[in-house]
Structure formats: C-alpha cells, structure tokens
Coordinates of C-alpha atoms and ligand atoms in Angstrom, one line a residue:
M583 CA 112.1 120.8 133.7
G584 CA 111.3 118.4 130.6
R585 CA 107.9 120.1 129.7
P586 CA 108.8 123.1 127.8
P587 CA 111.1 121.4 125.3
R588 CA 108.6 118.8 124.7
L589 CA 105.8 121.3 123.7
L590 CA 108.4 123.0 121.6
C591 CA 109.1 119.8 119.9
C592 CA 105.3 118.9 119.4
L593 CA 104.9 122.5 117.8
F594 CA 107.6 121.9 115.7
L595 CA 106.3 118.7 114.5
A596 CA 102.9 120.1 114.0
L597 CA 104.4 123.0 111.8
S598 CA 106.3 120.7 109.8
L599 CA 103.5 118.5 109.1
A600 CA 101.4 121.5 108.2
A601 CA 104.1 122.3 105.8
V602 CA 104.2 119.0 104.2
A603 CA 100.3 119.1 104.0
R604 CA 100.6 122.3 101.9
A605 CA 103.1 120.9 99.5
A606 CA 101.9 117.4 98.8
T607 CA 102.6 115.8 95.2
R608 CA 99.7 113.8 94.0
H609 CA 100.8 111.2 91.6
H610 CA 98.5 109.5 89.1
E611 CA 99.3 106.8 86.6
W612 CA 96.8 106.7 83.7
E613 CA 96.3 104.4 80.5
I614 CA 94.2 105.7 78.0
S615 CA 92.4 103.0 75.9
Y616 CA 89.3 102.3 73.9
Q617 CA 86.8 100.0 75.8
F618 CA 83.2 99.0 75.0
K619 CA 80.9 100.9 77.5
H620 CA 77.2 101.1 78.1
S621 CA 77.2 104.5 79.5
D622 CA 73.6 105.3 78.3
C623 CA 72.9 101.3 78.1
A624 CA 73.7 101.4 74.4
R625 CA 77.2 99.7 73.9
K626 CA 79.7 102.2 72.5
L627 CA 83.4 102.3 72.0
A628 CA 84.6 105.0 74.3
V629 CA 87.9 106.4 75.2
T630 CA 88.4 105.6 78.8
I631 CA 91.2 106.3 81.5
N632 CA 92.3 103.0 83.5
G633 CA 89.1 101.5 81.8
Q634 CA 86.7 104.2 83.1
T635 CA 84.6 107.0 81.5
P636 CA 84.4 109.6 82.9
G637 CA 87.8 109.2 84.4
P638 CA 88.9 109.3 88.1
T639 CA 88.3 112.4 90.1
I640 CA 91.5 114.3 90.8
R641 CA 91.5 115.4 94.4
A642 CA 94.2 117.8 95.8
V643 CA 94.5 120.6 98.3
Q644 CA 95.3 124.2 97.1
G645 CA 99.2 124.4 96.4
D646 CA 99.7 120.8 95.8
T647 CA 101.4 119.5 92.8
V648 CA 99.7 117.1 90.6
V649 CA 101.6 114.6 88.4
V650 CA 99.7 112.6 85.8
R651 CA 101.7 110.1 83.8
V652 CA 99.6 109.4 80.9
K653 CA 100.2 106.4 78.7
N654 CA 98.4 106.6 75.5
A655 CA 97.3 103.0 74.5
L656 CA 94.7 104.0 72.0
L657 CA 96.8 102.1 69.3
T658 CA 96.1 104.4 66.3
E659 CA 95.1 107.6 67.9
N660 CA 96.9 110.7 69.2
A661 CA 96.0 112.2 72.8
A662 CA 96.5 115.3 74.7
I663 CA 94.6 116.0 78.0
H664 CA 93.8 119.7 79.1
W665 CA 93.2 120.8 82.6
H666 CA 90.4 123.1 82.3
G667 CA 90.5 125.9 84.9
I668 CA 94.0 125.5 86.1
R669 CA 96.0 128.3 85.0
Q670 CA 99.5 126.6 84.5
I671 CA 101.5 129.4 86.0
G672 CA 105.0 128.7 85.1
T673 CA 104.0 125.3 83.4
P674 CA 102.4 126.7 79.9
W675 CA 103.7 123.4 78.3
A676 CA 101.5 121.3 80.7
D677 CA 98.2 122.8 79.4
G678 CA 97.5 119.9 77.3
T679 CA 96.1 121.7 74.0
E680 CA 97.5 119.8 71.1
G681 CA 98.9 122.3 68.5
V682 CA 99.1 125.1 70.7
T683 CA 101.2 123.9 73.9
Q684 CA 102.4 120.5 72.7
C685 CA 102.7 117.9 70.2
P686 CA 100.1 115.1 70.5
V687 CA 101.1 112.1 72.6
L688 CA 101.5 109.3 70.0
P689 CA 100.1 105.9 70.5
G690 CA 102.4 103.9 72.8
D691 CA 103.9 107.0 74.0
V692 CA 104.0 108.4 77.7
F693 CA 103.6 111.9 78.5
T694 CA 103.9 113.3 82.2
Y695 CA 101.9 116.5 83.0
T696 CA 103.0 118.3 86.1
F697 CA 101.5 121.3 87.5
V698 CA 100.5 123.1 90.6
V699 CA 96.9 123.6 91.7
D700 CA 97.1 127.1 93.0
R701 CA 93.6 127.8 93.8
P702 CA 90.7 125.9 95.5
G703 CA 87.6 125.1 93.3
T704 CA 86.0 122.8 91.0
Y705 CA 87.5 122.2 87.9
M706 CA 87.9 119.6 85.0
Y707 CA 90.0 117.7 82.6
H708 CA 89.4 116.5 79.1
A709 CA 90.9 115.6 75.9
H710 CA 92.1 118.3 73.8
Y711 CA 93.0 116.6 70.5
G712 CA 90.5 116.7 67.5
M713 CA 87.0 115.8 68.9
Q714 CA 88.3 113.2 71.3
R715 CA 86.6 114.9 74.5
S716 CA 83.3 113.5 73.2
A717 CA 84.6 110.1 73.1
G718 CA 84.5 109.9 76.8
L719 CA 87.8 111.4 78.0
N720 CA 86.8 113.6 80.7
G721 CA 86.7 113.9 84.6
L722 CA 86.8 116.3 87.5
I723 CA 89.3 118.0 89.4
V724 CA 88.5 119.1 92.9
V725 CA 90.7 121.2 94.7
S726 CA 90.1 122.0 98.5
A727 CA 91.1 125.2 100.2
A728 CA 94.0 125.2 102.6
P729 CA 92.2 124.9 106.0
G730 CA 92.1 128.2 107.6
G731 CA 93.8 130.0 104.8
P732 CA 92.5 133.3 103.1
D733 CA 90.7 131.1 100.3
A734 CA 88.8 129.0 102.8
E735 CA 85.0 128.8 101.8
P736 CA 82.7 131.8 103.0
F737 CA 80.1 129.1 103.5
A738 CA 79.4 126.0 105.6
Y739 CA 78.3 122.6 104.6
D740 CA 78.2 119.0 106.1
G741 CA 78.9 116.8 103.0
E742 CA 79.7 116.9 99.5
H743 CA 78.7 115.3 96.2
E744 CA 79.8 115.6 92.5
V745 CA 78.0 116.0 89.4
L746 CA 79.5 115.7 86.1
L747 CA 77.2 116.5 83.2
N748 CA 77.7 115.4 79.7
D749 CA 75.7 114.9 76.5
W750 CA 76.5 111.3 74.5
W751 CA 76.3 110.2 71.0
H752 CA 76.4 106.8 69.6
R753 CA 78.3 107.8 66.3
S754 CA 82.1 107.9 66.9
A755 CA 83.9 111.3 67.2
Y756 CA 85.5 110.5 63.9
E757 CA 82.3 110.0 62.1
Q758 CA 81.0 113.2 63.7
A759 CA 84.3 115.0 62.6
A760 CA 84.2 113.7 59.2
G761 CA 80.7 114.9 58.8
L762 CA 81.7 118.4 59.7
A763 CA 84.2 118.6 57.2
S764 CA 82.1 117.2 54.5
V765 CA 80.6 119.2 51.5
P766 CA 77.6 119.6 52.4
I767 CA 78.0 119.5 56.1
V768 CA 76.8 116.5 57.9
W769 CA 75.8 117.9 61.3
V770 CA 76.5 115.9 64.6
G771 CA 72.5 116.2 65.4
E772 CA 71.3 116.3 68.9
P773 CA 72.7 113.8 71.5
Q774 CA 71.2 110.5 72.0
S775 CA 71.5 110.9 75.8
L776 CA 72.2 113.1 78.6
L777 CA 74.7 111.6 81.4
I778 CA 75.1 112.5 85.0
N779 CA 78.4 111.0 86.2
G780 CA 78.6 109.0 83.0
R781 CA 75.2 107.3 83.4
G782 CA 72.3 107.8 81.1
R783 CA 69.3 106.0 79.5
F784 CA 68.9 105.9 75.9
V785 CA 65.1 106.1 75.2
N786 CA 65.1 103.7 72.2
C787 CA 67.1 100.9 73.8
S788 CA 64.7 98.2 73.0
A789 CA 64.6 99.3 69.5
M790 CA 68.2 98.7 68.7
A791 CA 69.6 95.5 67.4
A792 CA 70.0 92.4 69.7
G793 CA 73.1 93.0 71.9
A794 CA 73.6 96.6 71.0
C795 CA 71.7 97.9 74.2
N796 CA 71.0 96.4 77.5
A797 CA 68.8 98.5 79.6
T798 CA 69.7 96.8 82.8
H799 CA 73.4 97.0 82.3
P800 CA 75.0 98.0 85.7
E801 CA 77.1 100.6 83.9
C802 CA 73.8 102.7 83.1
A803 CA 72.1 102.1 86.4
P804 CA 71.5 105.8 87.6
Q805 CA 73.8 107.4 90.0
V806 CA 72.1 107.6 93.7
F807 CA 73.2 110.5 95.6
A808 CA 72.5 109.8 99.5
V809 CA 71.9 112.6 102.1
V810 CA 71.4 112.7 105.9
P811 CA 68.0 114.4 106.8
G812 CA 68.7 118.0 108.0
R813 CA 72.1 118.2 106.6
T814 CA 73.5 120.8 104.1
Y815 CA 75.3 119.6 101.0
R816 CA 77.7 121.2 98.6
F817 CA 77.2 119.8 95.1
R818 CA 80.0 120.3 92.9
I819 CA 78.6 120.6 89.3
A820 CA 80.6 120.7 86.1
S821 CA 79.6 120.3 82.5
V822 CA 81.8 118.8 79.7
T823 CA 79.0 118.5 77.2
S824 CA 80.2 118.5 73.5
L825 CA 77.1 120.6 72.4
S826 CA 74.4 121.0 75.0
A827 CA 73.7 124.0 77.2
L828 CA 72.0 122.3 80.2
N829 CA 69.6 123.2 82.8
F830 CA 70.2 121.3 86.2
E831 CA 67.7 120.8 88.8
I832 CA 67.2 118.7 92.1
E833 CA 63.7 118.2 92.6
G834 CA 62.1 119.9 95.6
H835 CA 65.5 121.2 96.4
P836 CA 66.3 125.0 95.9
M837 CA 69.9 125.5 95.2
T838 CA 72.1 128.2 96.5
V839 CA 74.8 129.1 94.1
V840 CA 78.2 129.7 96.0
E841 CA 81.1 129.1 93.6
A842 CA 81.6 129.5 89.8
D843 CA 84.6 128.3 88.0
G844 CA 86.7 128.2 91.2
H845 CA 85.6 131.7 92.4
Y846 CA 83.4 132.4 95.3
V847 CA 80.2 134.4 94.2
K848 CA 77.5 136.4 96.0
P849 CA 75.0 133.7 96.9
F850 CA 71.8 133.4 95.1
V851 CA 69.1 131.0 95.1
V852 CA 67.6 129.4 92.1
K853 CA 65.1 126.5 91.5
N854 CA 67.5 125.2 88.6
L855 CA 70.9 126.0 87.3
N856 CA 71.9 126.8 83.8
I857 CA 75.2 125.5 83.1
Y858 CA 77.4 125.8 79.9
S859 CA 79.9 123.4 78.4
G860 CA 83.1 124.2 80.3
E861 CA 81.5 125.8 83.3
T862 CA 81.7 124.7 86.9
Y863 CA 79.6 125.6 89.9
S864 CA 78.9 124.7 93.6
V865 CA 75.6 124.8 95.0
L866 CA 74.4 124.2 98.7
I867 CA 71.0 122.4 99.2
K868 CA 69.6 121.6 102.5
A869 CA 68.2 118.0 103.1
D870 CA 64.9 119.1 104.5
Q871 CA 62.3 117.4 102.5
D872 CA 60.2 114.2 103.2
P873 CA 62.8 111.4 103.6
N874 CA 60.3 108.7 102.9
R875 CA 60.7 109.1 99.0
N876 CA 63.3 109.7 96.4
Y877 CA 64.0 112.8 94.3
W878 CA 65.1 113.4 90.7
L879 CA 68.4 115.1 89.8
A880 CA 67.5 116.1 86.2
S881 CA 69.4 117.8 83.2
N882 CA 67.5 119.1 80.3
V883 CA 68.8 120.7 77.0
V884 CA 68.1 124.5 76.6
S885 CA 69.1 127.1 74.1
R886 CA 68.7 124.4 71.4
K887 CA 65.3 122.9 70.7
P888 CA 65.7 119.5 72.6
G889 CA 65.7 116.3 70.8
T890 CA 67.0 114.3 73.9
A891 CA 65.4 112.9 76.8
T892 CA 65.9 114.4 80.4
G893 CA 69.1 113.1 82.0
T894 CA 68.2 111.7 85.4
A895 CA 70.0 110.5 88.6
V896 CA 68.4 110.1 92.2
L897 CA 68.6 111.8 95.4
S898 CA 67.9 109.5 98.5
Y899 CA 67.6 110.1 102.0
Y900 CA 69.4 108.0 104.7
G901 CA 67.0 106.3 107.1
G902 CA 63.9 107.0 104.9
R903 CA 61.3 104.4 104.0
S904 CA 62.3 104.6 100.2
S905 CA 64.8 102.1 98.9
P906 CA 67.7 104.1 97.2
R907 CA 67.0 102.2 94.1
R908 CA 63.4 103.0 93.8
P909 CA 62.6 105.7 91.1
P910 CA 61.0 108.9 92.4
P911 CA 57.2 108.8 92.4
T912 CA 56.9 111.9 90.2
T913 CA 58.1 112.6 86.6
P914 CA 61.4 114.2 86.3
P915 CA 61.6 118.1 86.1
T916 CA 61.8 119.4 82.6
G917 CA 63.5 122.6 83.3
P918 CA 62.5 126.1 81.8
A919 CA 61.4 126.7 78.3
W920 CA 64.5 125.8 76.0
N921 CA 64.2 129.2 74.1
D922 CA 63.7 131.5 77.0
T923 CA 66.7 133.3 76.6
M924 CA 66.1 136.1 79.2
Y925 CA 65.7 133.3 81.8
R926 CA 69.3 132.3 81.3
F927 CA 70.5 135.8 80.8
R928 CA 69.3 136.8 84.1
Q929 CA 71.1 134.2 85.8
S930 CA 74.3 135.1 83.8
V931 CA 74.0 138.7 85.2
A932 CA 73.2 137.3 88.7
T933 CA 76.7 136.0 89.0
V934 CA 78.8 138.4 90.8
A935 CA 82.0 138.0 93.1
H936 CA 81.3 137.2 96.7
P937 CA 81.6 140.4 98.8
A938 CA 84.5 139.0 100.9
H939 CA 86.3 137.8 97.8
V940 CA 86.1 140.7 95.4
Q941 CA 89.2 141.1 93.4
P942 CA 88.7 144.4 91.5
P943 CA 89.7 144.6 87.9
P944 CA 92.0 147.1 86.5
P945 CA 90.2 150.3 85.8
R946 CA 91.0 150.5 82.0
A947 CA 92.1 148.2 79.3
D948 CA 95.2 148.7 77.2
R949 CA 93.7 147.1 74.2
T950 CA 90.3 146.0 73.1
I951 CA 89.5 143.2 70.7
L952 CA 86.0 142.9 69.3
L953 CA 85.2 139.6 68.0
L954 CA 82.0 139.0 65.6
N955 CA 80.9 135.3 66.1
T956 CA 79.5 134.1 62.7
Q957 CA 78.8 131.2 60.6
N958 CA 80.5 131.1 57.3
R959 CA 81.3 129.1 54.1
I960 CA 84.8 128.5 53.0
G961 CA 85.0 126.3 49.6
G962 CA 81.5 125.0 50.2
R963 CA 82.3 123.9 53.7
T964 CA 80.4 125.4 56.8
K965 CA 82.7 127.2 59.3
W966 CA 82.6 129.4 62.3
A967 CA 84.7 132.5 62.2
L968 CA 85.6 135.5 64.4
N969 CA 85.7 138.7 62.2
N970 CA 85.4 136.4 59.1
V971 CA 88.4 134.5 60.1
S972 CA 88.1 130.8 60.7
F973 CA 90.7 129.3 63.0
T974 CA 93.1 126.3 62.2
L975 CA 95.5 124.6 64.3
P976 CA 99.3 124.8 63.0
H977 CA 101.2 121.7 62.4
T978 CA 103.8 122.9 64.9
P979 CA 102.4 123.9 68.2
Y980 CA 102.8 127.7 68.7
L981 CA 104.7 127.2 71.9
V982 CA 107.2 125.0 70.5
A983 CA 107.4 127.2 67.2
M984 CA 108.1 130.3 69.2
K985 CA 110.4 129.0 71.6
S986 CA 112.6 127.4 68.8
G987 CA 112.4 130.2 66.6
L988 CA 110.7 128.4 63.8
L989 CA 109.4 131.3 61.7
G990 CA 107.1 130.3 59.1
A991 CA 105.5 127.7 61.4
F992 CA 102.2 129.7 61.5
D993 CA 100.7 132.8 59.7
R994 CA 102.6 135.9 60.8
R995 CA 99.8 138.3 60.1
P996 CA 97.8 138.9 63.2
P997 CA 94.1 138.3 62.8
P998 CA 91.7 141.4 62.6
E999 CA 91.0 143.2 66.2
T1000 CA 87.6 144.3 65.2
Y1001 CA 84.8 144.2 62.5
A1002 CA 82.8 146.9 60.8
H1003 CA 80.4 147.2 63.8
R1004 CA 78.7 150.4 63.1
G1005 CA 75.4 149.7 61.6
Y1006 CA 76.1 145.9 61.4
D1007 CA 72.9 143.9 61.5
I1008 CA 73.4 141.0 63.8
Y1009 CA 69.7 139.9 63.3
A1010 CA 70.4 139.3 59.4
V1011 CA 72.0 136.7 57.6
Q1012 CA 75.5 137.8 56.7
P1013 CA 75.1 139.1 53.0
N1014 CA 78.5 137.6 52.2
P1015 CA 79.4 134.5 54.2
N1016 CA 82.8 134.0 52.6
A1017 CA 85.6 133.7 55.0
T1018 CA 89.4 133.0 55.2
T1019 CA 91.1 130.4 57.5
S1020 CA 94.2 131.4 59.5
D1021 CA 96.5 130.1 62.1
G1022 CA 97.7 133.5 63.0
L1023 CA 97.7 134.6 66.6
Y1024 CA 97.0 137.6 68.9
R1025 CA 100.3 138.6 70.6
L1026 CA 99.7 140.5 73.9
R1027 CA 102.2 142.9 75.5
F1028 CA 103.0 141.1 78.7
G1029 CA 101.5 142.6 81.8
S1030 CA 98.8 144.5 79.6
V1031 CA 95.1 144.6 80.3
V1032 CA 93.1 143.2 77.6
D1033 CA 89.2 143.5 76.9
V1034 CA 87.6 141.1 74.6
V1035 CA 83.8 141.7 73.6
L1036 CA 82.3 138.8 71.9
Q1037 CA 79.6 139.7 69.7
N1038 CA 76.9 137.2 68.6
A1039 CA 74.9 137.4 65.3
N1040 CA 72.7 135.4 63.2
M1041 CA 73.8 132.1 61.7
L1042 CA 73.5 131.1 58.1
A1043 CA 70.0 130.1 58.6
P1044 CA 67.6 133.1 59.1
N1045 CA 66.2 133.7 62.6
N1046 CA 68.6 131.6 64.5
S1047 CA 71.5 132.6 66.9
E1048 CA 73.2 130.1 69.2
T1049 CA 74.6 130.3 72.8
H1050 CA 78.4 130.0 72.6
P1051 CA 80.3 129.2 76.0
W1052 CA 83.8 130.7 75.5
H1053 CA 86.8 129.4 77.3
L1054 CA 90.1 130.8 78.0
H1055 CA 93.1 128.8 78.9
G1056 CA 95.8 130.3 81.2
H1057 CA 93.8 132.9 83.0
D1058 CA 90.5 133.8 84.7
F1059 CA 88.8 136.9 83.1
W1060 CA 86.4 139.4 84.9
V1061 CA 83.0 139.2 83.2
L1062 CA 82.5 143.0 82.9
D1063 CA 78.9 143.0 81.2
Y1064 CA 76.3 141.1 79.2
G1065 CA 74.1 142.6 76.7
I1066 CA 71.4 141.6 74.1
G1067 CA 71.6 143.4 70.7
R1068 CA 74.5 145.1 69.1
F1069 CA 77.5 146.0 71.4
D1070 CA 78.4 149.8 70.9
P1071 CA 82.0 150.5 72.0
A1072 CA 81.0 154.2 72.3
V1073 CA 78.3 153.5 74.9
H1074 CA 78.4 150.2 76.6
P1075 CA 81.9 150.3 78.3
A1076 CA 80.6 153.2 80.5
T1077 CA 78.4 150.9 82.5
Y1078 CA 80.8 147.9 83.0
N1079 CA 80.6 146.4 86.3
L1080 CA 84.2 147.3 87.7
R1081 CA 82.9 147.0 91.3
D1082 CA 82.4 143.2 91.8
P1083 CA 82.4 141.3 88.6
V1084 CA 83.1 137.6 89.0
L1085 CA 86.0 135.9 87.6
K1086 CA 85.6 132.8 85.5
N1087 CA 87.2 130.9 82.8
T1088 CA 84.3 130.1 80.7
V1089 CA 81.4 132.5 79.8
A1090 CA 78.0 132.3 77.8
V1091 CA 77.5 134.6 74.9
H1092 CA 73.9 134.5 74.6
P1093 CA 71.8 134.5 71.3
Y1094 CA 72.0 137.8 69.6
G1095 CA 73.9 138.9 72.5
W1096 CA 77.3 140.3 73.5
T1097 CA 79.6 139.5 76.5
A1098 CA 82.5 141.7 77.6
L1099 CA 85.6 140.5 79.6
R1100 CA 88.9 141.7 80.7
F1101 CA 92.0 140.0 81.7
K1102 CA 95.7 140.5 82.5
A1103 CA 98.2 139.2 80.1
D1104 CA 100.7 138.2 82.8
N1105 CA 101.0 134.4 82.4
P1106 CA 103.9 133.6 80.0
G1107 CA 102.8 131.1 77.4
V1108 CA 100.5 130.6 74.5
W1109 CA 96.9 130.1 75.1
A1110 CA 93.6 129.1 73.6
F1111 CA 90.4 131.1 73.7
H1112 CA 87.7 129.2 72.1
C1113 CA 84.0 128.3 71.9
H1114 CA 83.8 125.2 74.2
I1115 CA 81.3 123.5 71.9
E1116 CA 83.4 120.8 70.3
A1117 CA 82.0 120.9 66.9
H1118 CA 82.2 124.8 66.9
F1119 CA 85.9 124.7 67.8
F1120 CA 86.6 121.9 65.2
M1121 CA 84.8 124.4 62.6
G1122 CA 87.1 127.3 63.5
M1123 CA 85.7 129.0 66.6
G1124 CA 88.6 129.9 68.4
I1125 CA 91.7 132.2 68.7
V1126 CA 95.0 132.0 70.4
F1127 CA 96.7 134.6 72.6
E1128 CA 100.5 134.7 73.3
E1129 CA 102.3 136.7 76.0
G1130 CA 105.5 136.7 77.5
V1131 CA 107.1 133.5 75.8
E1132 CA 110.7 135.1 75.9
R1133 CA 110.3 134.8 79.6
L1134 CA 110.2 131.2 79.7
A1135 CA 112.9 128.8 80.1
Q1136 CA 113.5 125.8 77.7
L1137 CA 110.6 123.6 77.0
P1138 CA 110.5 119.9 78.3
R1139 CA 111.6 117.6 75.4
E1140 CA 108.4 115.6 75.5
V1141 CA 106.3 118.7 74.1
T1142 CA 108.6 119.6 71.1
G1143 CA 108.7 116.3 68.9
C1144 CA 106.3 117.1 65.8
G1145 CA 105.9 119.5 63.3
K1146 CA 108.7 121.5 61.7
N1147 CA 110.7 120.7 64.9
N1148 CA 110.7 117.0 64.5
G1149 CA 114.1 115.3 64.7
H1150 CA 115.7 118.4 66.3
Ligands
C2O2665 CU1 87.9 122.7 78.3 CU2 90.3 124.4 75.4 O1 88.8 123.6 76.8
CU2666 CU1 79.9 128.0 69.6

C-alpha cells in the first residue's frame, strides 16, 4: 500500500529538482585591477579579473541567470564589461557597452550585471570601454544545453577543451589610443605575440632589458591539452583579438566544425580554422594519432602580412610515452598563405545552419541599409567611416538619453542609409577621403526586418583592403550571402541563401568583398554594431541601432549616473 505514494513523491522530487536545475542563478564576484603579468614572458601591466587574465570562464546552463558583481579597482580608469553573444533580451542595460547602454563604472564603484543566458553555446566577455579589451580584460562564457531539450547538441563527444585566442602588445592601451588619435597617426602595429589561453612567447625575450622578460616564467608556459587515445573532443574556440584575423590548427588532427557563435552548423571538416575577432566555434577532433608524441596547437595571423610569431600550445595523449611538457618534435604549423583571401572566403561560405536546426529567415526585408566601409581623413586624423560618416560615442549613453527624454544628448539626424553605389570603384583610393563625424543612430521600427549589406573597399593606401569582423549586439543575424567585388542591390539579393543561412553575431567582410545579413528588430534596446577590431571601432567604424525603447520599463539607477543625466 505504501509503494505508490513513495514513487509519486520521488517523481515529484525529481521534477522539482529538474526545475531548480533549469533556473539556477550563478553568482560571480569580480574585482578588476591592474597587475603585472607575464602573458608572453614579457612583464606587462594588464587589466585583470580577480588577478587573472584571461578572466575566469563563466559556466552556466541554458536558462540560468548570471549575476556578476563587478568592482572597479583600477584606481584611475573607468570600466564596462560586455557579454558578447548574449542577446540581453529584457535586460538591454546589462549589455555593458559604455556610451551606448550604460555609464562607465567609475573607479571604486560597483556595478552588478544580471542577465539570462537563454541559448546554449560558446560566447565571450570583454571590456567595452575605450581600448581596454586589449589590456587583458576578457574571458569565455560556456553555456551548456539543457539536457534532452530541443537545443541539445546534434553531435556526440567524450570530453571538452576551451581555447581562447588573443593577440598581445607590450605598449599600453592608452599609448595605442593616443597614437591612433594623433596627427599623423601612430598605428598600433603588429602584435608582439599571439596568446592561447593567455599564454604566449615573445620571440625577442632575451633582447629585452634585465627583468623585463623571463622566458621561464610560469605564466607563459604553454597550455597543455590532454586527451585520451581514441576519444572524441569538443574544442570550444573563441577569438578576442584586438587586430588579428587568425588561423587555428591542431597539428595532425582534422577538425569538424559543429558550432559557430552559439548555433549548430552543418558539419564540415577543415585542416585549419579561420577565426575572426569576436567569433566563436566548436570543433570536434578524434584523438587517433600516435600517442607517444605531442602535437602543436598553432595560431597564425592571416589577412595582414604577419609580423608576429606563431602562437602555440601543446596537445598531449594520456598514457603516451611523451611527457606533456615536452615540445612536439616538429615545427609548428604555419597556416595557409596570409593573403589567400579565397581560402578564407570559401570557409565563410561553407558555414551554414545544421539541417536539424535551421531557423529560416523572414523572406524579405522591410528596410535595407547599405554601408560602404572606408578609411577617411577628418582634420588630418585617420578615421574609419560608414558612408563617409565616422562614429563617435555620445557623452550620455543612448539608452539613458532616450529613456530620460534628454533631447540633444546626441545628433538627431539619422546617418545615411546608403552611398552612391552605382559605378563606385571599390578598388580605387577614394578621390575625396573627407568625412564627417556623428553620434546619430538608426532607429528601427520595432519588429521590422532589416537587411544590412557591408561593402568593403580600398583603404587610403593603394591596393589594400582589410578584413573587418562586424559584430552586432542584442541579436543574431542570418548571414545571407558573401561576395567579392561591388555589391549590386539590383542583382545579388536574388540569390541570397534563404534556405539554411547560419545565425551569427559576428561576421567577416572580406577584402574588396561584401557581406549581406538580415535580422529582426525585436529586442527593445539600443545596440552597437561595429567592426570588432579594437582600433577600427576606436577610429569610428561602427553604428548604433535603436528599437522599441518605449517598451522598456525604467532603467536601473546604476546605469544612469553620467553625461547630461548626472545628478538627476
Ligand atoms: Cu565583442 Cu561591441 O563587442
Ligand atoms: Cu575593421
């Protein structure tokens, strides 16, 4: 007689436990401070979280609430942290974009970010104040799928590793920023080192002044990734580089690409993976090589003429005869030719939605914005511009200004929707490189479907066009098409991929190429859309979208204390 109730009770307990697991809150206490670090063996003042760079990985399960209490202990420097790839549905003020969604966190102040991670996948976080990201404030966010839920992985694996790729300079972010704003410009130059999980090796260590570089410092010992022979591993790979497009390879181990920016993709196999700043991928590898030796993990600069040594880490087999610390017997892979644009282009095109996870885009757009990406000059300064308008951040964050009705906090004139594309020669240096600056924004009708076409062109120097990884806050967009050459609005939309385009939050615009994307303006807030190269955004390569701010309740007090709103 006693049995059925007991079973019921157990069932009840199991159900409520599952409910608890679904709705966990993950608390983090972070203190941001400057510390001397030896990330590439050379000593550098880095911005750290709880003394570390990269910061701790945030782990959560789909549906969890993440709470990060950030104390700014930088003494003389503001801060803000962006949760890159998290859409912040219902919490636009937690996006962490200084000047767009919040006032900076002042030295000594505390700011609490609270947001829901609504989708599984691999994401990242990083500073979004000035060029602070490049000083070391970055890390990973790993959201696992709710087990058995509709978003569970359509692939199997036995173990998991995480790879955070970065490039690293010895000069401070301030020195870099001041150089970029100087007349004439002092360019940041190529990075001194490439880091894997915050570890690299500066090649000229021994030439530096005594005490400035220590080649045997434990902080720059290469990361070792251990694998069990015969097992399949998921590698979650993210790039937070300030400048570099990278090519990543695991020597002797082909990679099957299965996830991009938190979305499952139709699996495809590569020898090496091109990854742009702001992108994340998951790949699967099989540990099926000779276990008695180690293998290189290698990252190499592509798309710019490399001036930086290969970044390395080590893959080592459990039970093999090689010590995990022993360098592999080979030279590290050097990746594809840095200027092989079509090699990278083809990998971009190969990335489409997983057949079982296709989310078809709306069939047509309500509005199309055509953005010509150019380098320009304003008052002797070198800038980047969209349709000859170079972006500047307003003093009052847009979200704050719009919710408080502070007219005049930013330029009311909307930036241009298009440029004179007919006959525009993208291969020539702009005849008139003059541009204007603006902090105006694009206001989108709530719920409308927006197409953006990013058109690349020649820079100020002849015969040169760079890769720009564009990142959208608050949304994922469908990548409808890529092209090389001039986009023609009368021709190209007819062949857009509306069948199985991948959803992403960051996408490459290849040299002399164009990229077409579509998104739905259905997330109330104000959202930055910009080139993820730190120096390019700093030089004006971005725009801002607004949609549905009238639907938002009052903003939390902590986001509003700056600019024209100060003291209210
Ligand atoms: Cu990861 Cu606005 O950037
Ligand atoms: Cu760029």
